[in-house]
Amino acid sequence: MERLPALERLTACLARLPGVGSRTAERMALRLVRDPGGLARDLAEALTEARSRVVGCSQCGSVTATDRNPCRLCTAPNRDDGLLCVVEDPNDILTIERCGGFRGRYHALMGRISPMKGSGPDDLRIQALRVRVGQGGLREVVLALNTDVEGDATASYIAHVLEGCGAKITRLAFGLPAGSGIMYSDAVTLRRALEGRQPA
Amino acid sequence: MERLPALERLTACLARLPGVGSRTAERMALRLVRDPGGLARDLAEALTEARSRVVGCSQCGSVTATDRNPCRLCTAPNRDDGLLCVVEDPNDILTIERCGGFRGRYHALMGRISPMKGSGPDDLRIQALRVRVGQGGLREVVLALNTDVEGDATASYIAHVLEGCGAKITRLAFGLPAGSGIMYSDAVTLRRALEGRQPA
């Protein structure tokens, strides 16, 4: 097949998206240039529009309209200012909001400490978190990080950094996911669920 | 979280990509607008460039440079003009070229017959195939379609349409994939491998 530099460039861009490998990117690129519905044009326009209308929230790091910064979640009057939820990714804010169990403020780190991927504390919004917590007024900082090795390491590091800030530092509970069976649980989850057992 | 129309539009565009569901599209959109490396800009530019430099090949339906139509595979002098390989998707041409086992020409249908997805014969490049085969000069048409229900139905339909065209209509062999074990084969594959058994 002929080498098409324009197609290769598009493929390389698509492969930078989360969860997209080189074969998937190739498939997407071909679809984009051959889509009869004008997907390539629509996507290019949507990207340009999003770039001009959407920015990162200066407070929580999530996304917001260019003319509304900090974002609605950071400024909503009916939320608890004493409670701060720290997440890895703005996406996690969406997920937590959907569950409806949290009414405080958010702070997205924009990643996690990952020596393998060359991402250290300085690549994250940890300094911004420290400043925010240092301003006082917080009762509790909830670390809602992923429950894998890197998430755990990031949580430990942040707990250490925030030591003595006056607010309580907590993590989400470990345990069995809803609707799952003991039989299907992995050993780590089950051990953590046992350690965290609660009165019935 | 605030509704951001620009972000929602971008998410909707991304969800039109193959293999991308709404949650994945959301995650991609957030990454795009928050990427510090300017991925949104790069992707928008790459899309615009690809739209102007890459078109569908008028002959095989795959992609080619705007100033080279039909594509290199359709015009290469060292390929067998008597052999035509029919595929569902331009992507499949890439895959078959990589395997190195085919030296004829190609014809991409741009999909397959799928009543569930509302895609019938008229949505595919079947009429173009009929015209191409009708011009004569072909010894054999190899149907290299996927081996699922819709691929089988599409192959049967095309075999029917091309009946009496003078060329032999064949399909790829069914059987065990390389490197697999009998133990791990599903019943259909195994039955087809038995039916197609060959002298050792």
Coordinates of C-alpha atoms in Angstrom, one line a residue:
Chain A
M1 CA 0.0 0.0 0.0
E2 CA 1.2 3.5 -0.8
R3 CA 2.7 5.5 2.0
L4 CA 0.5 8.6 2.5
P5 CA 2.3 11.1 4.8
A6 CA -1.0 12.9 5.6
L7 CA -2.6 9.7 6.7
E8 CA 0.4 8.7 8.7
R9 CA 0.4 12.0 10.5
L10 CA -3.3 11.6 11.3
T11 CA -2.7 8.1 12.5
A12 CA 0.1 9.3 14.8
C13 CA -2.2 12.0 16.3
L14 CA -4.9 9.5 16.9
A15 CA -2.5 7.1 18.6
R16 CA -1.9 9.8 21.2
L17 CA -5.5 9.4 22.5
P18 CA -6.0 7.4 25.6
G19 CA -6.5 3.7 25.0
V20 CA -5.7 3.9 21.3
G21 CA -2.9 1.7 19.9
S22 CA -1.3 1.9 16.5
R23 CA -3.7 -0.6 14.7
T24 CA -6.8 1.1 16.2
A25 CA -5.4 4.5 15.1
E26 CA -4.9 3.2 11.6
R27 CA -8.5 1.9 11.5
M28 CA -9.8 5.3 12.8
A29 CA -7.7 7.3 10.3
L30 CA -9.0 5.2 7.4
R31 CA -12.6 5.6 8.6
L32 CA -12.1 9.4 9.0
V33 CA -10.8 9.9 5.4
R34 CA -13.4 7.6 3.9
D35 CA -16.4 8.5 5.9
P36 CA -19.3 9.6 3.6
G37 CA -20.9 11.5 6.5
G38 CA -18.0 14.0 6.6
L39 CA -16.7 12.8 10.0
A40 CA -13.2 14.3 9.4
R41 CA -14.7 17.7 8.7
D42 CA -17.0 17.5 11.7
L43 CA -14.3 16.4 14.0
A44 CA -11.8 19.1 12.8
E45 CA -14.5 21.7 13.4
A46 CA -15.4 20.3 16.8
L47 CA -11.8 20.3 17.9
T48 CA -11.3 23.9 16.8
E49 CA -14.5 25.0 18.6
A50 CA -13.6 23.0 21.8
R51 CA -10.2 24.6 21.8
S52 CA -11.6 28.1 21.7
R53 CA -14.6 27.5 24.1
V54 CA -13.3 25.1 26.7
V55 CA -10.3 25.6 29.1
G56 CA -9.0 23.9 32.2
C57 CA -10.5 25.2 35.4
S58 CA -7.9 27.2 37.3
Q59 CA -9.2 25.8 40.6
C60 CA -10.0 22.1 40.2
G61 CA -8.2 21.4 36.9
S62 CA -11.3 20.0 35.2
V63 CA -12.8 21.6 32.1
T64 CA -15.0 24.7 32.0
A65 CA -16.3 27.2 29.5
T66 CA -13.7 29.9 28.6
D67 CA -16.0 32.6 30.0
R68 CA -16.6 30.7 33.3
N69 CA -13.4 30.1 35.2
P70 CA -13.4 28.7 37.9
C71 CA -16.0 26.1 36.8
R72 CA -19.5 25.7 38.0
L73 CA -18.6 22.9 40.5
C74 CA -15.9 25.1 42.1
T75 CA -18.3 28.1 42.4
A76 CA -21.7 26.3 43.2
P77 CA -22.9 27.9 46.5
N78 CA -24.7 24.8 47.7
R79 CA -21.6 22.6 48.0
D80 CA -19.4 21.9 51.1
D81 CA -16.3 24.0 51.0
G82 CA -14.8 22.0 53.9
L83 CA -14.5 18.8 51.9
L84 CA -12.0 18.4 49.0
C85 CA -11.9 15.3 46.8
V86 CA -8.6 14.7 45.1
V87 CA -8.8 12.7 41.8
E88 CA -6.2 11.7 39.2
D89 CA -8.2 12.8 36.1
P90 CA -11.0 15.3 35.3
N91 CA -12.9 12.2 34.1
D92 CA -13.0 10.8 37.6
I93 CA -14.9 14.0 38.7
L94 CA -17.6 13.1 36.1
T95 CA -17.9 9.6 37.5
I96 CA -18.0 10.7 41.1
E97 CA -20.7 13.3 40.3
R98 CA -22.7 10.6 38.6
C99 CA -22.7 8.4 41.7
G100 CA -24.2 11.4 43.7
G101 CA -22.4 10.6 46.9
F102 CA -20.2 13.6 47.2
R103 CA -21.1 17.3 47.7
G104 CA -17.7 19.0 48.3
R105 CA -15.1 20.5 45.9
Y106 CA -12.7 18.7 43.6
H107 CA -9.0 18.9 42.7
A108 CA -7.7 16.9 39.7
L109 CA -4.0 16.0 39.8
M110 CA -3.9 15.5 36.0
G111 CA -2.2 12.1 36.4
R112 CA -0.4 10.2 39.0
I113 CA 3.1 9.5 40.1
S114 CA 4.5 6.9 37.6
P115 CA 8.2 6.4 37.4
M116 CA 7.7 4.0 34.5
K117 CA 6.1 6.7 32.4
G118 CA 8.5 9.4 33.7
S119 CA 5.7 11.2 35.6
G120 CA 6.9 12.6 38.9
P121 CA 5.3 14.8 41.6
D122 CA 6.3 18.0 39.7
D123 CA 4.3 16.9 36.6
L124 CA 1.1 16.8 38.7
R125 CA -1.0 19.6 40.3
I126 CA 0.4 18.7 43.7
Q127 CA 1.9 22.1 44.4
A128 CA -1.5 23.7 43.5
L129 CA -3.1 21.3 46.0
R130 CA -0.7 22.2 48.7
V131 CA -1.4 25.9 48.2
R132 CA -5.1 25.2 48.2
V133 CA -5.1 23.2 51.4
G134 CA -2.7 25.7 53.0
Q135 CA -5.3 28.4 52.6
G136 CA -7.2 26.6 55.4
G137 CA -11.0 26.1 55.8
L138 CA -10.8 22.4 54.9
R139 CA -12.1 19.7 57.3
E140 CA -11.2 16.8 55.2
V141 CA -9.2 15.9 52.0
V142 CA -10.6 12.7 50.4
L143 CA -8.0 10.9 48.2
A144 CA -10.1 9.3 45.5
L145 CA -7.2 7.7 43.5
N146 CA -7.2 4.5 41.6
T147 CA -6.5 1.4 43.7
D148 CA -3.4 0.1 41.9
V149 CA 0.3 0.4 42.7
E150 CA 0.7 3.8 41.2
G151 CA -2.5 5.2 42.7
D152 CA -1.5 3.9 46.1
A153 CA 2.0 5.4 45.8
T154 CA 0.5 8.8 44.7
A155 CA -1.9 8.7 47.7
S156 CA 0.9 7.9 50.1
Y157 CA 3.0 10.8 48.7
I158 CA 0.1 13.3 48.9
A159 CA -0.8 12.1 52.5
H160 CA 2.9 12.8 53.4
V161 CA 3.0 16.2 51.7
L162 CA -0.2 17.3 53.4
E163 CA 0.8 16.1 56.8
G164 CA 0.1 18.6 59.5
C165 CA -2.1 20.8 57.3
G166 CA -5.0 20.6 59.9
A167 CA -7.4 18.7 57.7
K168 CA -8.1 15.0 58.0
I169 CA -6.7 13.0 55.0
T170 CA -8.9 10.0 54.0
R171 CA -9.0 7.5 51.2
L172 CA -12.0 5.8 49.6
A173 CA -12.9 2.5 51.2
F174 CA -11.5 -0.7 49.8
G175 CA -13.7 -3.7 49.5
L176 CA -15.9 -5.8 47.3
P177 CA -17.6 -4.0 44.4
A178 CA -21.4 -4.1 44.4
G179 CA -23.0 -7.1 42.7
S180 CA -19.9 -9.2 42.8
G181 CA -19.4 -12.6 44.4
I182 CA -16.7 -13.7 46.8
M183 CA -15.8 -16.4 44.4
Y184 CA -14.9 -13.9 41.7
S185 CA -12.8 -11.6 43.9
D186 CA -9.1 -11.4 43.6
A187 CA -7.0 -12.0 46.7
V188 CA -6.0 -8.4 47.3
T189 CA -9.6 -7.1 47.1
L190 CA -10.8 -9.9 49.4
R191 CA -8.0 -9.3 51.9
R192 CA -8.8 -5.5 51.9
A193 CA -12.5 -6.2 52.3
L194 CA -11.7 -8.4 55.3
E195 CA -9.4 -5.8 56.9
G196 CA -12.1 -3.2 56.5
R197 CA -15.0 -5.3 57.7
Q198 CA -17.8 -3.3 59.4
P199 CA -20.6 -4.1 61.8
A200 CA -23.6 -5.6 59.9
Chain B
M1 CA -20.5 19.1 36.1
E2 CA -21.3 22.0 33.8
R3 CA -22.7 21.1 30.4
L4 CA -20.2 22.3 27.8
P5 CA -21.8 22.2 24.3
A6 CA -18.4 22.4 22.6
L7 CA -17.2 19.4 24.6
E8 CA -20.4 17.5 23.9
R9 CA -20.1 18.1 20.2
L10 CA -16.5 16.9 20.3
T11 CA -17.5 13.8 22.2
A12 CA -20.3 13.0 19.8
C13 CA -17.9 13.2 16.9
L14 CA -15.4 10.9 18.6
A15 CA -18.1 8.4 19.3
R16 CA -18.6 8.0 15.5
L17 CA -15.1 6.5 15.3
P18 CA -15.0 2.7 15.0
G19 CA -14.8 0.9 18.3
V20 CA -15.4 4.1 20.4
G21 CA -18.3 4.1 22.8
S22 CA -19.7 7.1 24.6
R23 CA -17.5 6.7 27.8
T24 CA -14.3 6.3 25.7
A25 CA -15.3 9.3 23.6
E26 CA -15.8 11.4 26.8
R27 CA -12.4 10.4 28.1
M28 CA -10.8 11.2 24.7
A29 CA -12.5 14.6 24.5
L30 CA -11.3 15.6 28.0
R31 CA -7.8 14.5 27.1
L32 CA -8.0 16.5 23.9
V33 CA -9.0 19.7 25.5
R34 CA -6.6 19.3 28.4
D35 CA -3.6 17.9 26.6
P36 CA -0.5 20.1 27.4
G37 CA 1.2 18.9 24.2
G38 CA -1.5 20.5 21.9
L39 CA -3.0 17.3 20.7
A40 CA -6.3 19.0 19.8
R41 CA -4.5 21.5 17.5
D42 CA -2.3 18.7 16.0
L43 CA -5.3 16.5 15.4
A44 CA -7.4 19.3 13.8
E45 CA -4.5 20.2 11.5
A46 CA -3.9 16.5 10.6
L47 CA -7.5 16.0 9.8
T48 CA -7.6 19.1 7.5
E49 CA -4.4 18.0 5.8
A50 CA -5.7 14.4 5.3
R51 CA -9.0 15.7 3.9
S52 CA -7.1 17.7 1.2
R53 CA -4.4 15.2 0.4
V54 CA -6.1 11.8 0.7
V55 CA -9.1 10.5 -1.3
G56 CA -10.8 7.2 -1.9
C57 CA -9.4 5.3 -4.8
S58 CA -11.9 5.3 -7.6
Q59 CA -11.0 1.7 -8.5
C60 CA -10.6 -0.3 -5.3
G61 CA -12.2 2.0 -2.8
S62 CA -9.1 2.2 -0.6
V63 CA -7.3 5.4 0.1
T64 CA -4.8 7.2 -2.1
A65 CA -3.1 10.5 -2.6
T66 CA -5.3 13.1 -4.3
D67 CA -2.9 13.4 -7.2
R68 CA -2.7 9.6 -7.7
N69 CA -6.0 8.1 -8.4
P70 CA -6.4 5.1 -9.0
C71 CA -4.0 4.1 -6.2
R72 CA -0.6 2.5 -6.5
L73 CA -2.0 -1.0 -5.8
C74 CA -4.5 -0.6 -8.7
T75 CA -1.9 0.6 -11.1
A76 CA 1.2 -1.4 -10.1
P77 CA 2.4 -3.1 -13.3
N78 CA 3.8 -6.2 -11.5
R79 CA 0.5 -7.4 -10.1
D80 CA -1.9 -10.0 -11.6
D81 CA -4.8 -8.4 -13.3
G82 CA -6.7 -11.7 -13.6
L83 CA -7.1 -12.0 -9.8
L84 CA -9.4 -9.7 -7.8
C85 CA -9.7 -9.8 -4.0
V86 CA -12.9 -8.5 -2.5
V87 CA -12.7 -7.2 1.1
E88 CA -15.2 -5.4 3.4
D89 CA -12.9 -2.6 4.5
P90 CA -9.8 -0.8 3.1
N91 CA -8.2 -1.8 6.3
D92 CA -8.4 -5.4 5.2
I93 CA -6.3 -4.6 2.2
L94 CA -3.5 -3.4 4.5
T95 CA -3.7 -6.7 6.5
I96 CA -3.7 -8.9 3.4
E97 CA -0.7 -6.9 1.9
R98 CA 1.2 -7.4 5.1
C99 CA 0.8 -11.2 4.9
G100 CA 2.4 -11.1 1.5
G101 CA 0.3 -13.9 0.1
F102 CA -1.7 -12.0 -2.6
R103 CA -0.4 -10.3 -5.8
G104 CA -3.7 -9.4 -7.6
R105 CA -5.9 -6.4 -7.4
Y106 CA -8.4 -5.3 -4.7
H107 CA -12.0 -4.2 -4.3
A108 CA -13.3 -2.8 -1.0
L109 CA -17.0 -3.1 -0.5
M110 CA -16.9 -0.4 2.3
G111 CA -18.9 -2.6 4.6
R112 CA -21.1 -5.6 4.5
I113 CA -24.7 -6.5 4.3
S114 CA -26.1 -6.0 7.8
P115 CA -29.9 -5.7 8.1
M116 CA -29.4 -5.0 11.8
K117 CA -27.4 -1.9 11.0
G118 CA -29.6 -1.0 8.1
S119 CA -26.8 -1.6 5.6
G120 CA -28.0 -3.3 2.4
P121 CA -26.4 -4.2 -1.0
D122 CA -27.1 -0.7 -2.3
D123 CA -25.0 0.9 0.5
L124 CA -21.9 -1.2 -0.6
R125 CA -19.7 -1.0 -3.7
I126 CA -21.4 -4.1 -5.1
Q127 CA -22.6 -2.4 -8.3
A128 CA -19.1 -1.1 -8.9
L129 CA -17.8 -4.7 -8.4
R130 CA -20.3 -6.0 -10.9
V131 CA -19.3 -3.4 -13.5
R132 CA -15.6 -4.2 -12.8
V133 CA -16.1 -8.0 -13.2
G134 CA -18.3 -7.5 -16.2
Q135 CA -15.4 -5.8 -18.1
G136 CA -13.9 -9.2 -18.3
G137 CA -10.3 -10.3 -18.0
L138 CA -10.7 -11.8 -14.5
R139 CA -9.8 -15.5 -13.9
E140 CA -10.8 -15.5 -10.3
V141 CA -12.6 -13.3 -7.7
V142 CA -11.5 -14.1 -4.1
L143 CA -14.0 -13.2 -1.5
A144 CA -11.9 -12.3 1.6
L145 CA -14.8 -11.4 3.9
N146 CA -15.0 -11.9 7.6
T147 CA -16.1 -15.3 8.8
D148 CA -19.1 -14.3 10.8
V149 CA -22.8 -14.4 9.9
E150 CA -22.9 -11.1 8.1
G151 CA -19.7 -11.8 6.3
D152 CA -21.0 -15.1 5.2
A153 CA -24.3 -13.6 4.0
T154 CA -22.5 -10.9 2.1
A155 CA -20.2 -13.5 0.4
S156 CA -23.3 -15.6 -0.6
Y157 CA -25.0 -12.5 -2.0
I158 CA -22.0 -11.5 -4.0
A159 CA -21.4 -15.1 -5.3
H160 CA -25.0 -15.0 -6.4
V161 CA -24.7 -11.6 -8.1
L162 CA -21.5 -12.6 -10.0
E163 CA -22.9 -16.0 -11.1
G164 CA -22.1 -16.6 -14.8
C165 CA -19.6 -13.8 -15.0
G166 CA -17.0 -16.2 -16.3
A167 CA -14.6 -15.9 -13.4
K168 CA -14.2 -18.4 -10.7
I169 CA -15.6 -17.2 -7.4
T170 CA -13.6 -18.4 -4.3
R171 CA -13.6 -17.8 -0.6
L172 CA -10.6 -17.8 1.8
A173 CA -10.1 -21.2 3.4
F174 CA -11.8 -21.9 6.7
G175 CA -9.8 -23.8 9.3
L176 CA -7.6 -23.6 12.4
P177 CA -5.6 -20.4 12.9
A178 CA -1.8 -20.8 13.0
G179 CA -0.4 -21.5 16.5
S180 CA -3.7 -22.6 18.0
G181 CA -4.6 -25.8 19.7
I182 CA -7.5 -28.2 19.0
M183 CA -8.5 -27.8 22.6
Y184 CA -9.0 -24.1 22.3
S185 CA -11.0 -24.2 19.0
D186 CA -14.6 -23.4 19.0
A187 CA -17.0 -26.0 17.5
V188 CA -17.7 -24.1 14.3
T189 CA -14.0 -23.6 13.4
L190 CA -13.2 -27.2 14.2
R191 CA -16.1 -28.5 12.1
R192 CA -15.1 -26.3 9.2
A193 CA -11.4 -27.4 9.6
L194 CA -12.6 -31.1 9.4
E195 CA -14.8 -30.5 6.4
G196 CA -11.9 -28.8 4.6
R197 CA -9.2 -31.4 5.6
Q198 CA -6.4 -31.8 3.1
P199 CA -3.8 -34.4 2.3
A200 CA -0.9 -34.2 4.8

